Short mmCIF file of N, CA and C in Angstrom, two decimals:
data_model
loop_
_atom_site.label_atom_id
_atom_site.label_comp_id
_atom_site.label_asym_id
_atom_site.label_seq_id
_atom_site.Cartn_x
_atom_site.Cartn_y
_atom_site.Cartn_z
N MET A 1 170.14 63.39 173.19
CA MET A 1 169.22 62.44 173.63
C MET A 1 169.68 61.47 174.81
N TYR A 2 171.02 60.97 174.59
CA TYR A 2 171.66 60.27 175.68
C TYR A 2 172.67 61.11 176.34
N PRO A 3 172.79 60.86 177.69
CA PRO A 3 173.88 61.57 178.25
C PRO A 3 175.34 61.29 177.71
N GLN A 4 176.16 62.32 177.67
CA GLN A 4 177.49 62.11 177.22
C GLN A 4 178.15 61.14 177.99
N ALA A 5 178.00 60.96 179.24
CA ALA A 5 178.77 60.03 180.06
C ALA A 5 178.50 58.59 179.50
N TYR A 6 177.14 58.25 179.23
CA TYR A 6 176.68 57.16 178.71
C TYR A 6 177.41 56.80 177.39
N ILE A 7 177.39 57.82 176.58
CA ILE A 7 178.12 57.54 175.16
C ILE A 7 179.51 57.14 175.42
N ASP A 8 180.16 57.95 176.32
CA ASP A 8 181.62 57.64 176.64
C ASP A 8 181.87 56.16 177.22
N TYR A 9 180.79 55.84 178.09
CA TYR A 9 180.81 54.43 178.60
C TYR A 9 180.91 53.45 177.55
N LEU A 10 179.92 53.72 176.51
CA LEU A 10 179.77 52.71 175.42
C LEU A 10 181.07 52.75 174.60
N HIS A 11 181.74 53.95 174.44
CA HIS A 11 182.98 53.97 173.73
C HIS A 11 184.07 53.08 174.33
N TYR A 12 184.13 53.39 175.75
CA TYR A 12 185.38 52.63 176.63
C TYR A 12 184.92 51.27 176.53
N PHE A 13 183.69 50.78 176.62
CA PHE A 13 183.24 49.60 176.62
C PHE A 13 183.61 48.75 175.37
N HIS A 14 183.26 49.16 174.22
CA HIS A 14 183.37 48.49 173.03
C HIS A 14 184.65 48.86 172.31
N CYS A 15 185.33 49.87 172.52
CA CYS A 15 186.58 50.08 171.73
C CYS A 15 187.89 49.69 172.43
N GLU A 16 187.96 50.15 173.62
CA GLU A 16 189.11 49.81 174.38
C GLU A 16 189.02 48.83 175.33
N ARG A 17 187.77 48.21 175.69
CA ARG A 17 187.40 47.37 176.86
C ARG A 17 188.11 47.77 178.00
N ASP A 18 188.01 49.30 178.23
CA ASP A 18 188.47 49.85 179.49
C ASP A 18 187.43 49.92 180.40
N TYR A 19 187.09 48.83 181.26
CA TYR A 19 186.08 48.68 182.10
C TYR A 19 186.19 49.66 183.32
N PHE A 20 187.51 49.87 183.64
CA PHE A 20 187.68 50.91 184.65
C PHE A 20 187.31 52.13 184.30
N GLU A 21 187.65 52.59 183.18
CA GLU A 21 187.11 54.00 182.70
C GLU A 21 185.68 54.09 182.54
N CYS A 22 185.07 52.86 182.03
CA CYS A 22 183.51 52.85 182.05
C CYS A 22 182.97 53.25 183.33
N HIS A 23 183.44 52.62 184.36
CA HIS A 23 183.05 52.73 185.69
C HIS A 23 183.14 54.28 186.13
N GLU A 24 184.31 54.72 185.91
CA GLU A 24 184.61 56.21 186.23
C GLU A 24 183.63 57.04 185.72
N VAL A 25 183.50 57.02 184.24
CA VAL A 25 182.54 58.04 183.74
C VAL A 25 181.15 58.00 184.03
N LEU A 26 180.70 56.63 184.36
CA LEU A 26 179.23 56.63 184.63
C LEU A 26 179.10 56.74 186.01
N GLU A 27 180.01 56.56 186.94
CA GLU A 27 179.85 56.88 188.50
C GLU A 27 179.68 58.39 188.58
N GLU A 28 180.62 59.13 187.93
CA GLU A 28 180.44 60.57 187.96
C GLU A 28 179.14 61.14 187.56
N HIS A 29 178.61 60.68 186.60
CA HIS A 29 177.33 60.97 186.05
C HIS A 29 176.21 60.58 187.04
N TRP A 30 176.40 59.51 187.56
CA TRP A 30 175.33 58.92 188.65
C TRP A 30 175.47 59.97 189.79
N LYS A 31 176.42 60.33 190.30
CA LYS A 31 176.60 61.16 191.41
C LYS A 31 176.24 62.50 191.17
N GLU A 32 175.88 62.93 189.89
CA GLU A 32 175.37 64.18 189.71
C GLU A 32 174.05 64.64 190.45
N LYS A 33 173.40 63.57 190.77
CA LYS A 33 172.21 63.73 191.54
C LYS A 33 172.41 63.42 192.96
N GLU A 34 171.71 64.28 193.72
CA GLU A 34 172.13 63.86 195.32
C GLU A 34 171.71 62.56 195.67
N ALA A 35 172.29 62.06 196.73
CA ALA A 35 172.09 60.75 197.26
C ALA A 35 170.45 60.64 197.59
N GLY A 36 169.90 59.41 197.39
CA GLY A 36 168.53 59.29 197.60
C GLY A 36 167.62 59.47 196.23
N LYS A 37 168.18 60.42 195.41
CA LYS A 37 167.58 60.60 194.20
C LYS A 37 168.23 59.99 192.98
N ARG A 38 169.31 59.31 193.19
CA ARG A 38 169.94 58.65 191.96
C ARG A 38 169.32 57.51 191.37
N ASP A 39 169.52 57.42 190.10
CA ASP A 39 168.90 56.37 189.21
C ASP A 39 169.78 55.10 189.31
N LEU A 40 169.00 54.07 189.86
CA LEU A 40 169.67 52.79 190.11
C LEU A 40 170.29 52.05 188.82
N HIS A 41 169.65 52.25 187.57
CA HIS A 41 170.06 51.74 186.37
C HIS A 41 171.33 51.84 186.13
N TRP A 42 171.98 53.21 186.44
CA TRP A 42 173.30 53.55 186.21
C TRP A 42 174.27 52.61 187.06
N VAL A 43 173.75 52.21 188.15
CA VAL A 43 174.62 51.29 188.99
C VAL A 43 174.63 49.91 188.41
N GLY A 44 173.49 49.50 187.66
CA GLY A 44 173.68 48.23 187.04
C GLY A 44 174.64 48.15 185.86
N LEU A 45 174.75 49.33 185.20
CA LEU A 45 175.89 49.43 184.14
C LEU A 45 177.15 49.53 184.71
N ILE A 46 177.43 50.23 185.73
CA ILE A 46 178.58 50.36 186.43
C ILE A 46 179.04 49.02 186.86
N GLN A 47 178.15 48.25 187.43
CA GLN A 47 178.47 46.96 187.89
C GLN A 47 178.85 46.06 186.81
N ILE A 48 178.29 46.08 185.79
CA ILE A 48 178.76 45.30 184.59
C ILE A 48 180.11 45.53 184.20
N ALA A 49 180.62 46.88 184.28
CA ALA A 49 182.07 47.17 183.83
C ALA A 49 182.97 46.54 184.99
N VAL A 50 182.51 46.85 186.19
CA VAL A 50 183.35 46.35 187.38
C VAL A 50 183.45 44.87 187.34
N GLY A 51 182.33 44.01 187.04
CA GLY A 51 182.39 42.70 187.04
C GLY A 51 183.20 42.11 185.90
N LEU A 52 183.22 42.80 184.70
CA LEU A 52 184.07 42.47 183.71
C LEU A 52 185.60 42.72 183.98
N TYR A 53 185.83 43.81 184.60
CA TYR A 53 187.15 44.26 185.06
C TYR A 53 187.70 43.07 185.99
N HIS A 54 186.86 42.55 186.94
CA HIS A 54 187.23 41.51 187.88
C HIS A 54 187.47 40.23 187.21
N HIS A 55 186.59 39.85 186.28
CA HIS A 55 186.69 38.64 185.54
C HIS A 55 188.08 38.64 184.84
N ARG A 56 188.30 39.66 183.98
CA ARG A 56 189.63 39.76 183.12
C ARG A 56 190.75 39.57 184.17
N ARG A 57 190.69 39.95 185.29
CA ARG A 57 191.84 39.93 186.21
C ARG A 57 191.87 38.66 186.97
N GLY A 58 190.82 37.71 186.78
CA GLY A 58 190.88 36.46 187.52
C GLY A 58 190.25 36.46 188.76
N ASN A 59 189.50 37.56 189.20
CA ASN A 59 188.79 37.60 190.32
C ASN A 59 187.39 37.03 190.19
N PHE A 60 187.21 35.84 190.28
CA PHE A 60 186.14 35.28 190.03
C PHE A 60 184.95 35.64 190.93
N ASN A 61 185.29 35.66 192.23
CA ASN A 61 184.32 35.97 193.24
C ASN A 61 183.79 37.50 193.11
N GLY A 62 184.74 38.39 192.82
CA GLY A 62 184.19 39.77 192.79
C GLY A 62 183.55 39.81 191.43
N ALA A 63 183.73 39.19 190.40
CA ALA A 63 183.00 39.25 189.10
C ALA A 63 181.78 38.76 189.24
N LYS A 64 181.58 37.59 189.97
CA LYS A 64 180.23 36.94 190.08
C LYS A 64 179.43 37.94 190.82
N ARG A 65 180.01 38.54 192.08
CA ARG A 65 179.02 39.32 192.76
C ARG A 65 178.49 40.62 192.10
N MET A 66 179.50 41.26 191.18
CA MET A 66 179.08 42.37 190.57
C MET A 66 178.10 42.06 189.33
N LEU A 67 178.33 41.10 188.60
CA LEU A 67 177.39 40.64 187.45
C LEU A 67 176.05 40.30 187.97
N THR A 68 176.11 39.46 189.14
CA THR A 68 174.85 38.99 189.70
C THR A 68 174.03 40.13 190.17
N ASN A 69 174.64 41.18 190.87
CA ASN A 69 173.98 42.53 191.17
C ASN A 69 173.46 43.18 190.02
N ALA A 70 174.41 43.23 188.97
CA ALA A 70 173.97 43.96 187.71
C ALA A 70 172.72 43.30 187.04
N VAL A 71 172.67 42.06 187.08
CA VAL A 71 171.43 41.28 186.53
C VAL A 71 170.12 41.63 187.25
N SER A 72 170.32 41.71 188.65
CA SER A 72 169.17 41.94 189.39
C SER A 72 168.65 43.29 189.32
N ILE A 73 169.56 44.30 189.17
CA ILE A 73 169.18 45.62 188.78
C ILE A 73 168.46 45.94 187.50
N ILE A 74 169.11 45.18 186.47
CA ILE A 74 168.59 45.27 185.13
C ILE A 74 167.18 44.71 185.03
N ARG A 75 167.01 43.63 185.70
CA ARG A 75 165.64 42.97 185.68
C ARG A 75 164.55 43.94 186.44
N THR A 76 164.92 44.63 187.43
CA THR A 76 164.02 45.54 187.95
C THR A 76 163.91 46.86 187.48
N HIS A 77 164.88 47.22 186.37
CA HIS A 77 164.80 48.55 185.78
C HIS A 77 164.85 48.17 184.18
N THR A 78 164.03 47.51 183.70
CA THR A 78 164.16 47.16 182.29
C THR A 78 163.77 48.24 181.50
N LYS A 79 162.85 49.13 181.84
CA LYS A 79 162.30 50.21 181.19
C LYS A 79 163.41 51.31 180.92
N GLU A 80 164.12 51.49 182.00
CA GLU A 80 165.15 52.62 181.99
C GLU A 80 166.45 51.94 181.03
N ILE A 81 166.60 50.79 181.21
CA ILE A 81 167.80 50.21 180.29
C ILE A 81 167.31 50.26 178.89
N ASP A 82 165.95 49.84 178.61
CA ASP A 82 165.52 49.88 177.22
C ASP A 82 165.60 51.33 176.78
N ARG A 83 165.36 52.20 177.40
CA ARG A 83 165.38 53.75 176.99
C ARG A 83 166.85 54.10 176.76
N LEU A 84 167.83 53.38 177.18
CA LEU A 84 169.08 53.72 176.84
C LEU A 84 169.60 52.89 175.59
N ALA A 85 168.56 52.43 174.90
CA ALA A 85 168.75 51.67 173.62
C ALA A 85 169.61 50.41 173.92
N LEU A 86 169.31 49.93 175.03
CA LEU A 86 169.90 48.61 175.15
C LEU A 86 168.68 47.47 175.20
N ASP A 87 168.88 46.34 174.77
CA ASP A 87 167.84 45.30 174.73
C ASP A 87 168.09 44.69 176.12
N SER A 88 167.20 45.02 177.05
CA SER A 88 167.40 44.44 178.44
C SER A 88 167.40 42.92 178.64
N LYS A 89 166.41 42.41 177.80
CA LYS A 89 166.17 40.96 177.72
C LYS A 89 167.64 40.33 177.25
N ARG A 90 168.27 40.73 176.17
CA ARG A 90 169.35 40.17 175.46
C ARG A 90 170.55 40.42 176.45
N LEU A 91 170.47 41.57 177.04
CA LEU A 91 171.64 42.09 177.93
C LEU A 91 171.73 41.01 179.23
N ILE A 92 170.50 40.75 179.60
CA ILE A 92 170.62 39.67 180.85
C ILE A 92 170.97 38.34 180.42
N GLU A 93 170.57 37.88 179.24
CA GLU A 93 171.03 36.60 178.70
C GLU A 93 172.73 36.76 178.46
N LEU A 94 173.20 37.74 178.04
CA LEU A 94 174.65 37.86 177.77
C LEU A 94 175.36 37.88 179.18
N LEU A 95 174.77 38.56 180.21
CA LEU A 95 175.30 38.45 181.47
C LEU A 95 175.09 37.05 182.27
N GLU A 96 174.14 36.36 181.88
CA GLU A 96 174.11 35.01 182.44
C GLU A 96 175.01 34.02 181.89
N ILE A 97 175.22 34.17 180.71
CA ILE A 97 176.19 33.42 179.84
C ILE A 97 177.57 33.66 180.51
N GLN A 98 177.89 35.04 180.84
CA GLN A 98 179.30 35.43 181.34
C GLN A 98 179.47 34.81 182.83
N LEU A 99 178.17 34.76 183.51
CA LEU A 99 178.17 34.20 184.92
C LEU A 99 178.39 32.73 184.85
N GLU A 100 177.90 32.05 183.87
CA GLU A 100 178.19 30.55 183.65
C GLU A 100 179.62 30.35 183.46
N GLY A 101 180.30 31.21 182.70
CA GLY A 101 181.59 30.98 182.48
C GLY A 101 182.52 31.37 183.83
N ILE A 102 182.03 32.28 184.37
CA ILE A 102 182.82 32.73 185.72
C ILE A 102 182.49 31.53 186.75
N ASN A 103 181.43 30.86 186.79
CA ASN A 103 181.13 29.72 187.78
C ASN A 103 182.02 28.50 187.32
N ARG A 104 182.40 28.46 186.08
CA ARG A 104 183.18 27.34 185.68
C ARG A 104 184.80 27.77 185.64
N LYS A 105 185.00 28.99 186.04
CA LYS A 105 186.25 29.58 186.05
C LYS A 105 186.92 29.65 184.57
N ASP A 106 186.03 29.93 183.70
CA ASP A 106 186.57 30.16 182.36
C ASP A 106 187.33 31.40 182.20
N SER A 107 188.18 31.49 181.25
CA SER A 107 189.12 32.83 181.13
C SER A 107 187.93 33.88 180.47
N TYR A 108 188.26 35.13 180.78
CA TYR A 108 187.42 36.12 180.37
C TYR A 108 187.39 36.19 178.80
N LYS A 109 186.20 36.67 178.46
CA LYS A 109 185.91 36.78 176.94
C LYS A 109 185.08 38.14 176.87
N SER A 110 185.31 39.05 176.08
CA SER A 110 184.69 40.28 175.98
C SER A 110 183.31 39.95 175.11
N PHE A 111 182.38 40.95 175.27
CA PHE A 111 181.06 40.74 174.55
C PHE A 111 180.76 42.32 174.26
N ASP A 112 179.78 42.41 173.19
CA ASP A 112 179.25 43.78 172.96
C ASP A 112 177.88 43.94 173.70
N LEU A 113 177.50 44.99 173.98
CA LEU A 113 176.19 45.26 174.49
C LEU A 113 175.20 45.49 173.54
N PRO A 114 174.07 44.91 173.79
CA PRO A 114 172.96 44.74 172.83
C PRO A 114 172.29 46.06 172.51
N LEU A 115 172.98 46.97 171.47
CA LEU A 115 172.30 48.29 171.40
C LEU A 115 171.28 48.10 170.26
N THR A 116 170.03 48.95 170.55
CA THR A 116 168.93 48.79 169.49
C THR A 116 168.75 49.97 168.71
N ASP A 117 169.54 51.04 169.16
CA ASP A 117 169.31 52.31 168.17
C ASP A 117 170.42 52.56 167.20
N GLU A 118 170.04 52.20 166.02
CA GLU A 118 171.05 52.30 164.78
C GLU A 118 171.75 53.61 164.67
N MET A 119 170.94 54.74 164.86
CA MET A 119 171.68 56.02 164.96
C MET A 119 172.72 56.11 166.09
N LEU A 120 172.49 55.64 167.27
CA LEU A 120 173.48 55.70 168.35
C LEU A 120 174.63 54.86 167.88
N LEU A 121 174.37 53.68 167.45
CA LEU A 121 175.32 52.60 167.05
C LEU A 121 176.51 53.28 165.97
N THR A 122 175.72 54.00 164.99
CA THR A 122 176.44 54.63 163.94
C THR A 122 177.28 55.78 164.47
N SER A 123 176.83 56.55 165.37
CA SER A 123 177.49 57.55 166.05
C SER A 123 178.67 57.01 166.77
N CYS A 124 178.56 56.11 167.56
CA CYS A 124 179.62 55.43 168.26
C CYS A 124 180.68 54.78 167.35
N MET A 125 180.27 54.11 166.29
CA MET A 125 181.22 53.60 165.52
C MET A 125 181.96 54.63 164.72
N THR A 126 181.34 55.76 164.40
CA THR A 126 181.99 56.96 163.72
C THR A 126 182.99 57.52 164.61
N ARG A 127 182.64 57.73 165.89
CA ARG A 127 183.79 58.29 166.95
C ARG A 127 184.81 57.23 166.92
N ALA A 128 184.75 55.90 166.94
CA ALA A 128 185.68 55.00 166.94
C ALA A 128 186.64 55.08 165.88
N LEU A 129 186.06 55.30 164.60
CA LEU A 129 186.84 55.40 163.32
C LEU A 129 187.71 56.76 163.42
N ASP A 130 187.00 57.84 164.01
CA ASP A 130 187.67 59.24 164.05
C ASP A 130 188.80 59.09 164.98
N GLU A 131 188.87 58.22 166.00
CA GLU A 131 189.96 57.95 166.94
C GLU A 131 190.83 56.67 166.53
N ASN A 132 190.72 56.30 165.37
CA ASN A 132 191.48 55.17 164.88
C ASN A 132 191.19 54.03 165.83
N LEU A 133 190.17 53.56 166.28
CA LEU A 133 189.76 52.59 167.12
C LEU A 133 188.74 51.72 166.51
N VAL A 134 188.67 50.54 166.92
CA VAL A 134 187.88 49.47 166.27
C VAL A 134 186.64 49.34 167.36
N TRP A 135 185.53 49.51 166.94
CA TRP A 135 184.17 49.28 167.54
C TRP A 135 184.06 47.71 167.76
N GLY A 136 183.89 47.24 168.76
CA GLY A 136 183.75 45.78 168.95
C GLY A 136 185.06 45.11 169.13
N ALA A 137 186.08 45.83 169.40
CA ALA A 137 187.37 45.30 169.51
C ALA A 137 187.50 44.01 170.54
N PRO A 138 188.31 42.92 170.44
CA PRO A 138 188.54 41.98 171.31
C PRO A 138 189.30 42.65 172.51
N SER A 139 189.14 42.13 173.78
CA SER A 139 189.90 42.61 174.72
C SER A 139 191.44 42.27 174.64
N ASP A 140 192.15 43.36 174.95
CA ASP A 140 193.79 43.18 174.77
C ASP A 140 194.16 42.91 176.09
N LEU A 141 194.31 41.37 176.44
CA LEU A 141 194.60 41.01 177.76
C LEU A 141 196.18 41.32 177.98
N ASP A 142 197.03 41.69 176.98
CA ASP A 142 198.25 41.90 177.23
C ASP A 142 198.49 43.35 177.64
N ASN A 143 197.50 44.29 177.31
CA ASN A 143 197.54 45.72 177.71
C ASN A 143 197.36 45.75 179.27
N LEU A 144 198.49 45.68 180.00
CA LEU A 144 198.28 45.78 181.40
C LEU A 144 198.01 46.99 182.03
N SER A 145 198.07 48.10 181.26
CA SER A 145 197.70 49.44 181.67
C SER A 145 196.22 49.53 181.91
N ILE A 146 195.51 48.66 181.01
CA ILE A 146 193.98 48.62 181.13
C ILE A 146 193.68 47.47 182.02
N VAL A 147 194.16 46.42 181.94
CA VAL A 147 193.82 45.26 182.80
C VAL A 147 194.24 45.58 184.33
N ASN A 148 195.16 46.31 184.70
CA ASN A 148 195.46 46.60 186.16
C ASN A 148 195.26 48.21 186.23
N ARG A 149 194.41 48.76 185.71
CA ARG A 149 194.10 50.23 185.78
C ARG A 149 194.11 50.73 187.20
N HIS A 150 193.23 50.04 188.03
CA HIS A 150 193.11 50.32 189.39
C HIS A 150 194.49 50.76 190.16
N SER A 151 195.62 50.03 189.82
CA SER A 151 196.66 50.12 190.49
C SER A 151 197.52 51.28 189.99
N THR A 152 197.23 51.91 188.92
CA THR A 152 198.03 52.95 188.32
C THR A 152 197.48 54.32 188.42
N ARG A 153 196.33 54.55 188.81
CA ARG A 153 195.53 55.71 188.81
C ARG A 153 195.94 56.65 189.99
N ASN A 154 195.81 57.83 189.85
CA ASN A 154 195.96 58.71 191.05
C ASN A 154 194.74 58.84 191.86
N ARG A 155 194.71 58.49 193.20
CA ARG A 155 193.66 58.36 193.88
C ARG A 155 193.61 59.63 194.95
N ASP A 156 194.38 60.58 194.73
CA ASP A 156 194.30 61.76 195.65
C ASP A 156 192.91 62.20 195.86
N ASP A 157 192.16 62.46 194.67
CA ASP A 157 190.96 63.13 194.92
C ASP A 157 189.90 62.19 195.66
N VAL A 158 190.08 60.87 195.54
CA VAL A 158 189.16 59.97 196.30
C VAL A 158 189.70 60.01 197.74
N ILE A 159 190.87 60.08 198.12
CA ILE A 159 191.35 60.06 199.59
C ILE A 159 190.89 61.42 200.01
N GLN A 160 191.05 62.60 199.43
CA GLN A 160 190.47 63.89 199.89
C GLN A 160 189.11 63.79 200.27
N GLU A 161 188.25 63.32 199.14
CA GLU A 161 186.78 63.21 199.38
C GLU A 161 186.46 62.48 200.76
N ARG A 162 187.09 61.15 201.00
CA ARG A 162 186.78 60.29 202.07
C ARG A 162 187.22 61.11 203.21
N LEU A 163 188.34 61.83 203.36
CA LEU A 163 188.63 62.74 204.33
C LEU A 163 187.71 63.75 204.70
N ALA A 164 187.14 64.41 203.82
CA ALA A 164 186.13 65.35 203.91
C ALA A 164 184.87 64.86 204.49
N GLN A 165 184.36 63.81 203.98
CA GLN A 165 183.32 63.22 204.56
C GLN A 165 183.52 62.68 206.05
N LEU A 166 184.55 62.22 206.27
CA LEU A 166 184.88 61.78 207.77
C LEU A 166 184.85 63.11 208.70
N LEU A 167 185.42 64.12 208.17
CA LEU A 167 185.25 65.43 208.97
C LEU A 167 183.89 65.98 209.19
N LYS A 168 182.93 65.77 208.30
CA LYS A 168 181.69 66.29 208.36
C LYS A 168 180.86 65.22 209.39
N ARG A 169 181.27 63.97 209.69
CA ARG A 169 180.53 63.22 210.63
C ARG A 169 180.59 63.66 212.20
N PRO A 170 179.50 63.56 213.00
CA PRO A 170 179.65 64.03 214.23
C PRO A 170 180.66 63.10 215.02
N GLN A 171 181.53 63.79 215.81
CA GLN A 171 182.45 63.09 216.61
C GLN A 171 181.75 62.35 217.76
N LYS A 172 182.33 61.16 218.10
CA LYS A 172 181.81 60.55 219.27
C LYS A 172 182.43 61.02 220.53
N LYS A 173 181.64 61.07 221.55
CA LYS A 173 182.19 61.59 222.89
C LYS A 173 182.82 60.48 223.58
N GLU A 174 184.01 60.83 224.01
CA GLU A 174 184.63 59.66 224.87
C GLU A 174 184.06 59.70 226.23
N GLY A 175 184.05 58.49 226.75
CA GLY A 175 183.45 58.63 228.04
C GLY A 175 183.18 57.60 229.09
#
């Protein structure tokens, strides 16, 4: 019923607070459709993860930009968000609370996404138990491998893709 990437996103979001991985799994799913046909609601969820990643690292400007964009997308795509068993109204409220904290430069605090499907929630909680993780775990600010994930990952595939895209572009004539 729900895409596996979305279930994985929920898992990383609630169990490990690994927002970088949330971004990775949903972005890959989002890119399965060709450009111009991609569903924007996925971007809203990706931006929530990126915004929380920035907030946890103390990048208040980046966090504010991402979460503000996410709120805007969710407001215009409530039906799609609700179909993912998220209470879009409550989600916007939670994001606005987070943004208020960011504006005050408060320290990061994790929150749970407002899921409305009990079967989905039960399935996610069971997976967490099977992996000896806690659903709704607080963020581990001392786990630098998650807090600074962007600096430890292998980016060879990203660099190769960017190079391939550059090579596809028409060359400018000198002149």
